[in-house]
């Protein structure tokens, strides 16, 4: 069997969720959108079933997969519904929904529903992506609050630069949120992962940790609490061939890398078809048998090449860690001009193997 795989540590996932929730003692979603950031939404939901207050996904398709698998916790649709025809399914499966634009308001007010919905009304406090303007927020809230189709209301917003505490932007958004909601009753939800970690004054009633659940810091600087996160994914493979090349030889497509010394080249079963970033530059770090090495030459569809010259004990069959414990996905992402979120979500064909102290998840 091809050795490339992603090892998912569900104990680390639970640790990270408890860390997030413990920072405020408030309720916390486990955000599972995009297949749990590429980690496996169903398995992650099952692992958190005894811990999570609720789950959050992007759309109803993701929610229905969880419901079909027996996940009974509340599930929030972060983008709400896209067509009014989804409303009966939202009622049937007891989903919670964000409302972030006027058409959704009109859909809800005009619907004949079997039961009222729990609504999370989104304020655009400065992200300028989705949400209602501050000047119209209170009136929209009151309009929905009067509807028999609404069971409860929660006010929410989303921070655009909470991972950059020195900019002042989060303080501005927090002040806007407070002004827009000051006369409204109901719980609040403001914080994504950097908000959870760095903005305790904004925690509100519901936290929405995302990337931090999977063990990745959202910051470009050292942050004490983020340092306590545990990586959930170990992307692993093996060396499947070794070449000895003299000085001056090109490696890979386009001859991007030319050997500057006699070089032992290790070939690894991992490529961009698996989701490893094609744009990873020469020098992108990897761990071989626990020792640091680097990519040399372009990443191919199914293989990549690395430098084994200074690792004489490593060779055919050696273990290769592309990211995980000891090598953060964020560091790899920087070498590829992207972010860890995209690395995880791009893992297309790599099989996931789940491990946990709970025997029901062990493989």
mmCIF file of C-alpha atoms in Angstrom:
data_model
loop_
_atom_site.group_PDB
_atom_site.id
_atom_site.type_symbol
_atom_site.label_atom_id
_atom_site.label_comp_id
_atom_site.label_asym_id
_atom_site.label_seq_id
_atom_site.Cartn_x
_atom_site.Cartn_y
_atom_site.Cartn_z
ATOM 1 C CA UNK A 1 0.000 0.000 0.000
ATOM 2 C CA UNK A 2 1.167 3.515 -0.771
ATOM 3 C CA UNK A 3 2.573 4.877 2.510
ATOM 4 C CA UNK A 4 1.141 8.425 2.327
ATOM 5 C CA UNK A 5 -1.513 9.052 4.982
ATOM 6 C CA UNK A 6 -2.759 11.600 7.503
ATOM 7 C CA UNK A 7 -2.798 10.412 11.110
ATOM 8 C CA UNK A 8 -5.560 12.186 13.068
ATOM 9 C CA UNK A 9 -5.109 12.316 16.845
ATOM 10 C CA UNK A 10 -8.595 12.645 18.308
ATOM 11 C CA UNK A 11 -7.248 12.991 21.849
ATOM 12 C CA UNK A 12 -5.401 16.127 20.697
ATOM 13 C CA UNK A 13 -8.655 17.409 19.210
ATOM 14 C CA UNK A 14 -10.446 16.959 22.521
ATOM 15 C CA UNK A 15 -7.572 18.650 24.347
ATOM 16 C CA UNK A 16 -7.759 21.681 22.067
ATOM 17 C CA UNK A 17 -11.529 21.986 22.441
ATOM 18 C CA UNK A 18 -11.273 21.864 26.230
ATOM 19 C CA UNK A 19 -8.499 24.459 26.132
ATOM 20 C CA UNK A 20 -10.714 26.790 24.089
ATOM 21 C CA UNK A 21 -13.729 26.329 26.305
ATOM 22 C CA UNK A 22 -11.733 26.588 29.504
ATOM 23 C CA UNK A 23 -10.465 30.057 28.659
ATOM 24 C CA UNK A 24 -13.840 31.566 29.490
ATOM 25 C CA UNK A 25 -16.034 28.806 30.863
ATOM 26 C CA UNK A 26 -18.648 29.840 28.299
ATOM 27 C CA UNK A 27 -20.286 27.586 25.749
ATOM 28 C CA UNK A 28 -18.293 26.771 22.652
ATOM 29 C CA UNK A 29 -19.000 25.458 19.188
ATOM 30 C CA UNK A 30 -16.658 22.997 17.562
ATOM 31 C CA UNK A 31 -16.392 24.318 14.009
ATOM 32 C CA UNK A 32 -16.430 21.380 11.580
ATOM 33 C CA UNK A 33 -16.888 23.138 8.247
ATOM 34 C CA UNK A 34 -14.928 21.961 5.189
ATOM 35 C CA UNK A 35 -14.781 18.382 6.498
ATOM 36 C CA UNK A 36 -13.417 19.608 9.829
ATOM 37 C CA UNK A 37 -10.715 21.589 8.046
ATOM 38 C CA UNK A 38 -9.742 18.438 6.191
ATOM 39 C CA UNK A 39 -9.540 16.267 9.300
ATOM 40 C CA UNK A 40 -12.769 14.283 8.867
ATOM 41 C CA UNK A 41 -15.977 15.928 10.080
ATOM 42 C CA UNK A 42 -17.828 12.788 11.139
ATOM 43 C CA UNK A 43 -14.943 11.283 13.095
ATOM 44 C CA UNK A 44 -14.177 14.632 14.743
ATOM 45 C CA UNK A 45 -17.836 15.104 15.681
ATOM 46 C CA UNK A 46 -18.004 11.626 17.166
ATOM 47 C CA UNK A 47 -14.813 12.252 19.128
ATOM 48 C CA UNK A 48 -16.257 15.480 20.569
ATOM 49 C CA UNK A 49 -19.787 14.172 21.127
ATOM 50 C CA UNK A 50 -19.367 14.026 24.912
ATOM 51 C CA UNK A 51 -17.634 17.407 25.140
ATOM 52 C CA UNK A 52 -18.928 19.870 22.574
ATOM 53 C CA UNK A 53 -21.839 22.151 23.407
ATOM 54 C CA UNK A 54 -22.680 22.365 19.708
ATOM 55 C CA UNK A 55 -21.172 22.083 16.255
ATOM 56 C CA UNK A 56 -20.923 24.622 13.439
ATOM 57 C CA UNK A 57 -20.741 23.961 9.698
ATOM 58 C CA UNK A 58 -20.916 26.115 6.598
ATOM 59 C CA UNK A 59 -24.049 24.749 4.951
ATOM 60 C CA UNK A 60 -26.935 22.325 5.248
ATOM 61 C CA UNK A 61 -25.204 19.589 3.222
ATOM 62 C CA UNK A 62 -22.517 19.363 5.895
ATOM 63 C CA UNK A 63 -25.113 19.353 8.674
ATOM 64 C CA UNK A 64 -27.193 16.601 7.106
ATOM 65 C CA UNK A 65 -24.169 14.315 6.858
ATOM 66 C CA UNK A 66 -23.666 14.672 10.602
ATOM 67 C CA UNK A 67 -27.330 14.110 11.378
ATOM 68 C CA UNK A 68 -27.428 11.009 9.150
ATOM 69 C CA UNK A 69 -24.527 9.606 11.172
ATOM 70 C CA UNK A 70 -26.366 10.091 14.447
ATOM 71 C CA UNK A 71 -24.874 13.376 15.661
ATOM 72 C CA UNK A 72 -27.593 14.889 17.870
ATOM 73 C CA UNK A 73 -25.978 18.026 19.269
ATOM 74 C CA UNK A 74 -27.162 21.412 18.013
ATOM 75 C CA UNK A 75 -25.627 22.294 14.643
ATOM 76 C CA UNK A 76 -25.308 25.895 13.470
ATOM 77 C CA UNK A 77 -25.349 26.748 9.746
ATOM 78 C CA UNK A 78 -22.756 29.516 9.552
ATOM 79 C CA UNK A 79 -23.912 30.695 6.117
ATOM 80 C CA UNK A 80 -27.576 30.037 6.790
ATOM 81 C CA UNK A 81 -29.729 28.800 3.951
ATOM 82 C CA UNK A 82 -29.204 29.564 0.278
ATOM 83 C CA UNK A 83 -32.777 28.877 -0.870
ATOM 84 C CA UNK A 84 -36.071 29.069 1.006
ATOM 85 C CA UNK A 85 -36.686 25.424 0.091
ATOM 86 C CA UNK A 86 -34.081 24.468 2.713
ATOM 87 C CA UNK A 87 -36.191 25.806 5.588
ATOM 88 C CA UNK A 88 -38.306 22.644 6.062
ATOM 89 C CA UNK A 89 -35.101 20.583 6.300
ATOM 90 C CA UNK A 90 -33.709 22.994 8.875
ATOM 91 C CA UNK A 91 -36.858 22.501 10.929
ATOM 92 C CA UNK A 92 -36.920 18.735 10.426
ATOM 93 C CA UNK A 93 -33.329 18.267 11.548
ATOM 94 C CA UNK A 94 -33.518 20.853 14.331
ATOM 95 C CA UNK A 95 -30.686 22.985 12.990
ATOM 96 C CA UNK A 96 -29.755 26.473 14.115
ATOM 97 C CA UNK A 97 -29.129 29.089 11.441
ATOM 98 C CA UNK A 98 -27.280 32.314 10.886
ATOM 99 C CA UNK A 99 -29.237 35.056 9.109
ATOM 100 C CA UNK A 100 -26.978 37.548 7.361
ATOM 101 C CA UNK A 101 -28.921 39.236 4.529
ATOM 102 C CA UNK A 102 -32.368 40.599 3.740
ATOM 103 C CA UNK A 103 -33.537 37.803 1.476
ATOM 104 C CA UNK A 104 -33.096 35.335 4.315
ATOM 105 C CA UNK A 105 -35.193 37.625 6.513
ATOM 106 C CA UNK A 106 -37.976 37.689 3.937
ATOM 107 C CA UNK A 107 -37.746 33.912 3.449
ATOM 108 C CA UNK A 108 -38.178 33.381 7.155
ATOM 109 C CA UNK A 109 -40.974 35.888 7.674
ATOM 110 C CA UNK A 110 -42.951 34.463 4.762
ATOM 111 C CA UNK A 111 -42.508 30.773 5.533
ATOM 112 C CA UNK A 112 -45.048 28.341 6.971
ATOM 113 C CA UNK A 113 -42.906 26.292 9.319
ATOM 114 C CA UNK A 114 -43.650 23.327 11.515
ATOM 115 C CA UNK A 115 -41.592 24.798 14.342
ATOM 116 C CA UNK A 116 -39.773 28.083 15.010
ATOM 117 C CA UNK A 117 -36.038 28.414 14.422
ATOM 118 C CA UNK A 118 -33.114 29.437 16.591
ATOM 119 C CA UNK A 119 -31.615 32.398 14.730
ATOM 120 C CA UNK A 120 -28.129 33.873 14.933
ATOM 121 C CA UNK A 121 -28.306 37.377 13.475
ATOM 122 C CA UNK A 122 -25.022 38.455 11.907
ATOM 123 C CA UNK A 123 -23.746 42.020 12.282
ATOM 124 C CA UNK A 124 -21.178 43.409 9.872
ATOM 125 C CA UNK A 125 -19.015 45.179 12.433
ATOM 126 C CA UNK A 126 -16.185 45.790 9.964
ATOM 127 C CA UNK A 127 -15.292 42.512 8.269
ATOM 128 C CA UNK A 128 -17.428 43.639 5.294
ATOM 129 C CA UNK A 129 -18.123 40.152 4.084
ATOM 130 C CA UNK A 130 -21.641 39.280 5.237
ATOM 131 C CA UNK A 131 -23.984 40.677 7.844
ATOM 132 C CA UNK A 132 -26.327 43.593 8.451
ATOM 133 C CA UNK A 133 -25.117 47.171 8.704
ATOM 134 C CA UNK A 134 -25.003 48.583 12.256
ATOM 135 C CA UNK A 135 -27.678 51.178 11.440
ATOM 136 C CA UNK A 136 -30.204 48.509 10.418
ATOM 137 C CA UNK A 137 -29.264 45.791 12.861
ATOM 138 C CA UNK A 138 -31.607 46.642 15.736
ATOM 139 C CA UNK A 139 -34.640 47.062 13.495
ATOM 140 C CA UNK A 140 -33.904 43.745 11.765
ATOM 141 C CA UNK A 141 -33.563 42.059 15.136
ATOM 142 C CA UNK A 142 -36.885 43.461 16.316
ATOM 143 C CA UNK A 143 -38.605 42.435 13.095
ATOM 144 C CA UNK A 144 -37.462 38.836 13.499
ATOM 145 C CA UNK A 145 -38.096 38.773 17.233
ATOM 146 C CA UNK A 146 -41.780 39.475 16.598
ATOM 147 C CA UNK A 147 -42.112 36.562 14.163
ATOM 148 C CA UNK A 148 -43.741 33.299 15.218
ATOM 149 C CA UNK A 149 -41.090 31.546 13.107
ATOM 150 C CA UNK A 150 -38.327 32.577 15.514
ATOM 151 C CA UNK A 151 -37.738 30.672 18.754
ATOM 152 C CA UNK A 152 -34.662 32.562 19.960
ATOM 153 C CA UNK A 153 -32.189 35.196 18.821
ATOM 154 C CA UNK A 154 -28.424 35.418 19.276
ATOM 155 C CA UNK A 155 -26.353 38.374 18.104
ATOM 156 C CA UNK A 156 -23.051 37.602 16.420
ATOM 157 C CA UNK A 157 -20.235 39.138 14.419
ATOM 158 C CA UNK A 158 -16.846 38.106 13.034
ATOM 159 C CA UNK A 159 -13.442 39.710 13.619
ATOM 160 C CA UNK A 160 -11.222 40.440 10.625
ATOM 161 C CA UNK A 161 -7.888 41.089 12.361
ATOM 162 C CA UNK A 162 -8.087 39.465 15.781
ATOM 163 C CA UNK A 163 -4.815 37.710 14.910
ATOM 164 C CA UNK A 164 -3.152 41.155 14.723
ATOM 165 C CA UNK A 165 -3.763 42.612 18.191
ATOM 166 C CA UNK A 166 -1.728 45.785 17.647
ATOM 167 C CA UNK A 167 -3.806 47.130 14.746
ATOM 168 C CA UNK A 168 -6.706 48.480 16.811
ATOM 169 C CA UNK A 169 -9.197 46.963 14.393
ATOM 170 C CA UNK A 170 -10.654 44.471 16.872
ATOM 171 C CA UNK A 171 -11.308 47.210 19.417
ATOM 172 C CA UNK A 172 -13.153 49.135 16.696
ATOM 173 C CA UNK A 173 -15.273 46.129 15.763
ATOM 174 C CA UNK A 174 -16.030 45.331 19.390
ATOM 175 C CA UNK A 175 -17.171 48.911 20.010
ATOM 176 C CA UNK A 176 -19.374 48.774 16.905
ATOM 177 C CA UNK A 177 -20.923 45.516 18.095
ATOM 178 C CA UNK A 178 -21.666 46.923 21.532
ATOM 179 C CA UNK A 179 -23.326 50.018 20.085
ATOM 180 C CA UNK A 180 -25.451 48.049 17.642
ATOM 181 C CA UNK A 181 -26.660 45.533 20.258
ATOM 182 C CA UNK A 182 -26.851 47.640 23.417
ATOM 183 C CA UNK A 183 -30.642 47.598 23.677
ATOM 184 C CA UNK A 184 -31.120 44.014 22.533
ATOM 185 C CA UNK A 185 -31.651 41.005 24.748
ATOM 186 C CA UNK A 186 -30.106 37.642 24.042
ATOM 187 C CA UNK A 187 -26.790 35.804 24.014
ATOM 188 C CA UNK A 188 -23.801 36.947 21.976
ATOM 189 C CA UNK A 189 -21.079 35.298 19.875
ATOM 190 C CA UNK A 190 -18.046 37.164 18.554
ATOM 191 C CA UNK A 191 -14.873 35.128 18.789
ATOM 192 C CA UNK A 192 -13.168 32.976 16.184
ATOM 193 C CA UNK A 193 -9.907 31.237 17.148
ATOM 194 C CA UNK A 194 -7.713 34.355 17.533
ATOM 195 C CA UNK A 195 -10.557 36.030 19.413
ATOM 196 C CA UNK A 196 -10.787 33.079 21.772
ATOM 197 C CA UNK A 197 -7.041 33.130 22.405
ATOM 198 C CA UNK A 198 -6.259 36.840 22.588
ATOM 199 C CA UNK A 199 -9.464 38.794 23.309
ATOM 200 C CA UNK A 200 -11.052 37.627 26.598
ATOM 201 C CA UNK A 201 -13.050 40.866 26.814
ATOM 202 C CA UNK A 202 -14.897 39.785 23.648
ATOM 203 C CA UNK A 203 -15.696 36.185 24.578
ATOM 204 C CA UNK A 204 -19.439 36.739 24.914
ATOM 205 C CA UNK A 205 -21.737 33.773 25.531
ATOM 206 C CA UNK A 206 -20.661 31.470 22.687
ATOM 207 C CA UNK A 207 -17.133 30.894 21.362
ATOM 208 C CA UNK A 208 -16.501 29.695 17.804
ATOM 209 C CA UNK A 209 -13.050 28.045 17.793
ATOM 210 C CA UNK A 210 -12.041 26.759 14.367
ATOM 211 C CA UNK A 211 -8.414 26.345 13.306
ATOM 212 C CA UNK A 212 -7.210 26.187 16.916
ATOM 213 C CA UNK A 213 -9.201 22.966 17.411
ATOM 214 C CA UNK A 214 -6.837 21.322 14.954
ATOM 215 C CA UNK A 215 -3.734 22.473 16.779
ATOM 216 C CA UNK A 216 -2.694 25.441 14.645
ATOM 217 C CA UNK A 217 -1.978 28.875 16.037
ATOM 218 C CA UNK A 218 -3.700 31.680 14.128
ATOM 219 C CA UNK A 219 -0.871 34.075 14.992
ATOM 220 C CA UNK A 220 2.357 34.948 13.221
ATOM 221 C CA UNK A 221 4.047 35.453 16.593
ATOM 222 C CA UNK A 222 4.539 33.372 19.721
ATOM 223 C CA UNK A 223 1.458 33.386 21.934
ATOM 224 C CA UNK A 224 1.485 31.682 25.304
ATOM 225 C CA UNK A 225 -1.958 30.082 25.157
ATOM 226 C CA UNK A 226 -1.616 29.007 21.528
ATOM 227 C CA UNK A 227 1.617 27.246 22.501
ATOM 228 C CA UNK A 228 -0.523 24.813 24.525
ATOM 229 C CA UNK A 229 -2.348 23.559 21.430
ATOM 230 C CA UNK A 230 -1.577 20.064 20.196
ATOM 231 C CA UNK A 231 -1.387 19.280 16.467
ATOM 232 C CA UNK A 232 -4.182 16.942 15.435
ATOM 233 C CA UNK A 233 -2.889 15.939 12.001
ATOM 234 C CA UNK A 234 0.406 14.199 11.242
ATOM 235 C CA UNK A 235 0.931 14.058 7.472
ATOM 236 C CA UNK A 236 3.220 11.091 6.938
ATOM 237 C CA UNK A 237 4.855 9.103 4.171
ATOM 238 C CA UNK A 238 8.103 7.268 3.425
ATOM 239 C CA UNK A 239 11.176 7.481 1.236
ATOM 240 C CA UNK A 240 10.513 5.204 -1.745
ATOM 241 C CA UNK A 241 13.769 5.713 -3.683
ATOM 242 C CA UNK A 242 17.260 7.161 -3.189
ATOM 243 C CA UNK A 243 19.495 8.687 -5.882
ATOM 244 C CA UNK A 244 23.170 9.691 -5.681
ATOM 245 C CA UNK A 245 23.864 12.722 -7.857
ATOM 246 C CA UNK A 246 27.102 14.622 -8.537
ATOM 247 C CA UNK A 247 27.497 18.388 -8.392
ATOM 248 C CA UNK A 248 25.701 20.336 -11.120
ATOM 249 C CA UNK A 249 22.776 17.976 -11.752
ATOM 250 C CA UNK A 250 19.182 19.231 -12.079
ATOM 251 C CA UNK A 251 16.341 17.717 -10.059
ATOM 252 C CA UNK A 252 12.692 17.583 -11.038
ATOM 253 C CA UNK A 253 10.465 19.419 -13.489
ATOM 254 C CA UNK A 254 11.903 22.629 -14.873
ATOM 255 C CA UNK A 255 15.331 21.892 -13.364
ATOM 256 C CA UNK A 256 14.547 24.375 -10.617
ATOM 257 C CA UNK A 257 17.140 22.919 -8.265
ATOM 258 C CA UNK A 258 20.740 22.263 -9.323
ATOM 259 C CA UNK A 259 22.936 20.287 -6.947
ATOM 260 C CA UNK A 260 25.728 22.370 -5.426
ATOM 261 C CA UNK A 261 27.541 19.325 -4.030
ATOM 262 C CA UNK A 262 27.362 15.538 -4.354
ATOM 263 C CA UNK A 263 23.805 14.948 -3.158
ATOM 264 C CA UNK A 264 21.755 12.041 -1.840
ATOM 265 C CA UNK A 265 18.224 12.606 -3.030
ATOM 266 C CA UNK A 266 15.285 10.951 -1.317
ATOM 267 C CA UNK A 267 12.053 10.475 -3.245
ATOM 268 C CA UNK A 268 8.881 10.584 -1.132
ATOM 269 C CA UNK A 269 5.395 9.278 -1.944
ATOM 270 C CA UNK A 270 3.603 12.615 -1.629
ATOM 271 C CA UNK A 271 2.629 15.198 -4.221
ATOM 272 C CA UNK A 272 0.208 17.902 -5.218
ATOM 273 C CA UNK A 273 -2.474 15.366 -6.189
ATOM 274 C CA UNK A 274 -2.472 14.438 -2.499
ATOM 275 C CA UNK A 275 -2.857 18.098 -1.579
ATOM 276 C CA UNK A 276 0.739 18.899 -0.720
ATOM 277 C CA UNK A 277 1.367 22.427 -2.038
ATOM 278 C CA UNK A 278 2.943 22.454 -5.507
ATOM 279 C CA UNK A 279 4.371 25.901 -4.820
ATOM 280 C CA UNK A 280 6.502 24.744 -1.896
ATOM 281 C CA UNK A 281 9.929 26.258 -2.531
ATOM 282 C CA UNK A 282 13.352 24.678 -2.257
ATOM 283 C CA UNK A 283 14.156 24.613 1.447
ATOM 284 C CA UNK A 284 10.631 23.807 2.621
ATOM 285 C CA UNK A 285 11.217 21.769 5.791
ATOM 286 C CA UNK A 286 10.370 18.108 6.325
ATOM 287 C CA UNK A 287 11.341 15.649 9.031
ATOM 288 C CA UNK A 288 13.053 12.389 8.022
ATOM 289 C CA UNK A 289 13.291 9.853 10.837
ATOM 290 C CA UNK A 290 12.721 12.782 13.168
ATOM 291 C CA UNK A 291 15.592 14.825 11.691
ATOM 292 C CA UNK A 292 15.111 18.056 9.820
ATOM 293 C CA UNK A 293 15.647 18.049 6.060
ATOM 294 C CA UNK A 294 14.302 20.068 3.155
ATOM 295 C CA UNK A 295 12.611 19.784 -0.210
ATOM 296 C CA UNK A 296 14.770 20.208 -3.297
ATOM 297 C CA UNK A 297 13.129 20.488 -6.705
ATOM 298 C CA UNK A 298 9.516 21.009 -7.688
ATOM 299 C CA UNK A 299 6.748 18.995 -6.087
ATOM 300 C CA UNK A 300 5.326 16.535 -8.632
ATOM 301 C CA UNK A 301 1.824 15.062 -8.804
ATOM 302 C CA UNK A 302 2.624 11.960 -6.730
ATOM 303 C CA UNK A 303 6.187 12.503 -5.495
ATOM 304 C CA UNK A 304 8.541 15.058 -4.059
ATOM 305 C CA UNK A 305 12.301 15.061 -3.578
ATOM 306 C CA UNK A 306 14.342 15.979 -0.540
ATOM 307 C CA UNK A 307 17.963 16.230 0.534
ATOM 308 C CA UNK A 308 19.330 13.227 2.447
ATOM 309 C CA UNK A 309 22.994 14.190 2.123
ATOM 310 C CA UNK A 310 23.381 15.120 5.781
ATOM 311 C CA UNK A 311 21.283 12.195 7.000
ATOM 312 C CA UNK A 312 23.471 9.168 6.218
ATOM 313 C CA UNK A 313 21.392 6.852 8.430
ATOM 314 C CA UNK A 314 18.213 7.608 6.478
ATOM 315 C CA UNK A 315 17.287 6.077 3.164
ATOM 316 C CA UNK A 316 14.842 3.711 1.538
ATOM 317 C CA UNK A 317 11.863 3.164 3.829
ATOM 318 C CA UNK A 318 12.659 6.067 6.141
ATOM 319 C CA UNK A 319 9.706 7.783 7.797
ATOM 320 C CA UNK A 320 8.873 11.257 6.514
ATOM 321 C CA UNK A 321 6.749 13.795 8.373
ATOM 322 C CA UNK A 322 5.439 16.533 6.097
ATOM 323 C CA UNK A 323 3.819 18.395 8.993
ATOM 324 C CA UNK A 324 2.626 17.603 12.490
ATOM 325 C CA UNK A 325 4.364 17.119 15.827
ATOM 326 C CA UNK A 326 7.733 18.880 15.610
ATOM 327 C CA UNK A 327 6.988 20.608 12.303
ATOM 328 C CA UNK A 328 3.994 22.914 12.241
ATOM 329 C CA UNK A 329 1.720 23.132 9.223
ATOM 330 C CA UNK A 330 2.012 26.908 9.522
ATOM 331 C CA UNK A 331 5.764 26.778 8.912
ATOM 332 C CA UNK A 332 5.279 24.609 5.838
ATOM 333 C CA UNK A 333 2.505 26.910 4.623
ATOM 334 C CA UNK A 334 4.765 29.965 4.812
ATOM 335 C CA UNK A 335 7.218 28.269 2.449
ATOM 336 C CA UNK A 336 4.367 27.663 0.022
ATOM 337 C CA UNK A 337 2.864 31.132 0.194
ATOM 338 C CA UNK A 338 -0.361 29.954 1.812
ATOM 339 C CA UNK A 339 -1.872 29.177 5.235
ATOM 340 C CA UNK A 340 -2.350 25.987 7.219
ATOM 341 C CA UNK A 341 -6.126 26.106 6.640
ATOM 342 C CA UNK A 342 -5.569 25.545 2.922
ATOM 343 C CA UNK A 343 -3.013 22.800 3.441
ATOM 344 C CA UNK A 344 -5.488 20.793 5.485
ATOM 345 C CA UNK A 345 -8.469 21.367 3.208
ATOM 346 C CA UNK A 346 -6.507 20.461 0.072
ATOM 347 C CA UNK A 347 -5.687 16.924 1.194
ATOM 348 C CA UNK A 348 -7.666 15.134 -1.475
ATOM 349 C CA UNK A 349 -6.746 11.471 -1.711
ATOM 350 C CA UNK A 350 -4.605 10.917 1.367
ATOM 351 C CA UNK A 351 -6.354 8.358 3.603
ATOM 352 C CA UNK A 352 -7.041 9.418 7.177
ATOM 353 C CA UNK A 353 -6.157 7.102 10.032
ATOM 354 C CA UNK A 354 -7.739 7.968 13.362
ATOM 355 C CA UNK A 355 -6.155 7.249 16.722
ATOM 356 C CA UNK A 356 -7.562 7.778 20.187
ATOM 357 C CA UNK A 357 -7.435 6.356 23.675
ATOM 358 C CA UNK A 358 -11.062 5.433 22.970
ATOM 359 C CA UNK A 359 -10.954 2.016 21.295
ATOM 360 C CA UNK A 360 -13.901 2.891 19.069
ATOM 361 C CA UNK A 361 -11.665 5.256 17.133
ATOM 362 C CA UNK A 362 -8.365 3.401 17.134
ATOM 363 C CA UNK A 363 -7.009 2.010 13.851
#
